[in-house]
XYZ file of C-alpha atoms in Angstrom:
162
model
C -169.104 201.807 168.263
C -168.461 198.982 165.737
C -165.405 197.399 165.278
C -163.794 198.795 162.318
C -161.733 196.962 159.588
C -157.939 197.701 159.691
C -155.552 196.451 157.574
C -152.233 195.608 159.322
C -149.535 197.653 158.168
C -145.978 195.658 157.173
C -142.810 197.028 155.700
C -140.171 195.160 153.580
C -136.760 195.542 152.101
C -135.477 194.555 148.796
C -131.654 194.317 149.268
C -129.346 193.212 146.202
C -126.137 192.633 146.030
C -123.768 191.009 143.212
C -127.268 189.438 141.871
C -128.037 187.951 145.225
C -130.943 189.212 147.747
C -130.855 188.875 151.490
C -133.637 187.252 152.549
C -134.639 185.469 155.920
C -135.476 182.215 156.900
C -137.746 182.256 159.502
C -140.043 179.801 161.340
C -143.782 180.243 161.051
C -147.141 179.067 162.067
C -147.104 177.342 158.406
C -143.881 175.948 159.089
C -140.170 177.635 157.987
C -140.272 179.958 155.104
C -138.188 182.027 153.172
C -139.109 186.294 153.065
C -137.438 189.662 152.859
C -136.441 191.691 156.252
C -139.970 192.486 156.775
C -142.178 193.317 159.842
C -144.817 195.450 161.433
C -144.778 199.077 161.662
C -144.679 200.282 165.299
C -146.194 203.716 167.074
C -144.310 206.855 166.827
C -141.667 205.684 163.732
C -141.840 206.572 159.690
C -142.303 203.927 157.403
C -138.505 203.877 156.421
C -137.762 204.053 160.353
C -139.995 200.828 160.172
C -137.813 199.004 157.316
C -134.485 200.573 158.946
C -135.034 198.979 162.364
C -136.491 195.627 160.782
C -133.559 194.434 158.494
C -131.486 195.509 161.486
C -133.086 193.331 163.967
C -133.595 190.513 160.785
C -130.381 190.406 159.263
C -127.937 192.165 161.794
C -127.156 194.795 158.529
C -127.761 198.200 158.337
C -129.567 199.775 155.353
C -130.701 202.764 154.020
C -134.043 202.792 151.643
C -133.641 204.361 148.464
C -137.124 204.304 147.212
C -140.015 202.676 147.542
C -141.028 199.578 144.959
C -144.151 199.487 145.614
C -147.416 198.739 148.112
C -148.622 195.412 148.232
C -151.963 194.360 149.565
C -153.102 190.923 150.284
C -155.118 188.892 152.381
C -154.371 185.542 154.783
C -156.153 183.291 156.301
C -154.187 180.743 158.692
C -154.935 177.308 157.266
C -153.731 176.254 161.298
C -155.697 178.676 162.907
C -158.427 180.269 160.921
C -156.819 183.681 161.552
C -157.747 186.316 158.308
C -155.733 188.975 158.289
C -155.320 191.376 155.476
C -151.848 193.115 155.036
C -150.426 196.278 153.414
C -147.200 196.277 152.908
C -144.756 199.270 151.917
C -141.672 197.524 150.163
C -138.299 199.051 150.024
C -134.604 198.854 147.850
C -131.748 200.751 149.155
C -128.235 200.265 149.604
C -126.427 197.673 152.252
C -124.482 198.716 154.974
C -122.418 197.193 157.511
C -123.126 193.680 158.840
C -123.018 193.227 163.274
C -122.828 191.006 165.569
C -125.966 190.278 167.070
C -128.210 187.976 167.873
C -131.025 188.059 164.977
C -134.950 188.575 166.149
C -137.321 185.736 167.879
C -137.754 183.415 164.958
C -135.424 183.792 162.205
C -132.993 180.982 161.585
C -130.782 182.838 159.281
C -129.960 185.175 156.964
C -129.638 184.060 153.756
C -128.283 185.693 150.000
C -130.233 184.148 147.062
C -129.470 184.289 143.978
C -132.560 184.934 141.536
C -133.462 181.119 140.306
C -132.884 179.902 143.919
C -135.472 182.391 144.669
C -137.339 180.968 141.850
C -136.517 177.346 142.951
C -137.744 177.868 146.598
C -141.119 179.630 145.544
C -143.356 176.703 147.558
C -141.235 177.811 150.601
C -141.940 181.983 150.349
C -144.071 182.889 153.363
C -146.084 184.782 150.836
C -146.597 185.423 146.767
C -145.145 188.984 147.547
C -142.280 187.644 148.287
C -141.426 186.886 144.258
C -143.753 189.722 143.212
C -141.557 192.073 145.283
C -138.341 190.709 143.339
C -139.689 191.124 139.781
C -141.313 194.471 140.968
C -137.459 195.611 141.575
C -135.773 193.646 138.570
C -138.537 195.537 136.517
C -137.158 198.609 137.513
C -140.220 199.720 139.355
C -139.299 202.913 141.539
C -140.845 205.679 143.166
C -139.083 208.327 144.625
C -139.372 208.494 149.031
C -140.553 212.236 148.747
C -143.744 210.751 147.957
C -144.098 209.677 151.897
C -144.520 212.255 154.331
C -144.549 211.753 157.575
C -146.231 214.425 160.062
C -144.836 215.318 163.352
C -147.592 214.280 165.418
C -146.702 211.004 164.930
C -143.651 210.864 166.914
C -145.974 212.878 169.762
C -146.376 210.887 172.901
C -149.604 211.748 173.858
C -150.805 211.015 177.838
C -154.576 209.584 178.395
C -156.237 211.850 181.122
């Protein structure tokens, strides 16, 4: 059988607070960028499970998604390695919880509270043009409620090959 085309699936969380959003600093294959908690959506967990467990291992804070902003789809191609990949990403606001102590994931420098224009100001260092789009998405007002994502069981189903 042919390969088939899959996009790969990101999550991302919009977190204000006092007109500043957390965002990450993080080192890249294009060098150190700015971007929200965001990552990859891993076997057997919900899409909020997905943004949960990323700003956690991020930012060291907890939060809780309130709705969803909106899904982004885009496509990039390394200009280091060639590499085309297209993503679809399911982007989060919620509410802030408590902040730990631990060590942040493989790769991120910091966490980091912006305020809008030093968002703005930074744009040349976003690891993406979602990044901004995401922001103005929010400030916009642009909700949807989570009922609209359902997750079936079978997903969290450990299922044995043979």
């Amino acid at each position: 059988m042919p390969d088939i085309w899959k996009p790969s699936v990101t999550v991302a969380a919009i977190i204000e607070r006092d007109g500043h959003f957390l965002l990450v600093e993080e080192e890249t294959s294009e060098g150190v960028r700015f971007n929200q908690p965001a990552g990859h959506l891993d076997p057997h967990e919900s899409l909020e499970e997905a943004v949960v467990r990323e700003t956690l291992e991020e930012t060291a804070h907890d939060f809780t998604p309130t709705a969803l902003v909106g899904m982004y789809m885009s496509r990039y191609v390394s200009a280091r390695t060639g590499h085309d990949v297209t993503y679809l990403s399911f982007t989060f606001c919620g509410e802030v919880g408590a902040k730990h102590d631990q060590p942040l994931d493989v790769g991120i420098l910091r966490a980091v509270w912006m305020s809008y224009d030093e968002l703005v100001a930074s744009r040349e260092k976003h690891r993406s043009p979602s990044v901004l789009q995401r922001v103005d998405d929010y400030l916009a007002g642009k909700r949807a409620p989570l009922s609209l994502l359902i997750t079936h069981p079978s997903v969290y189903e450990v299922i044995e090959n043979g």
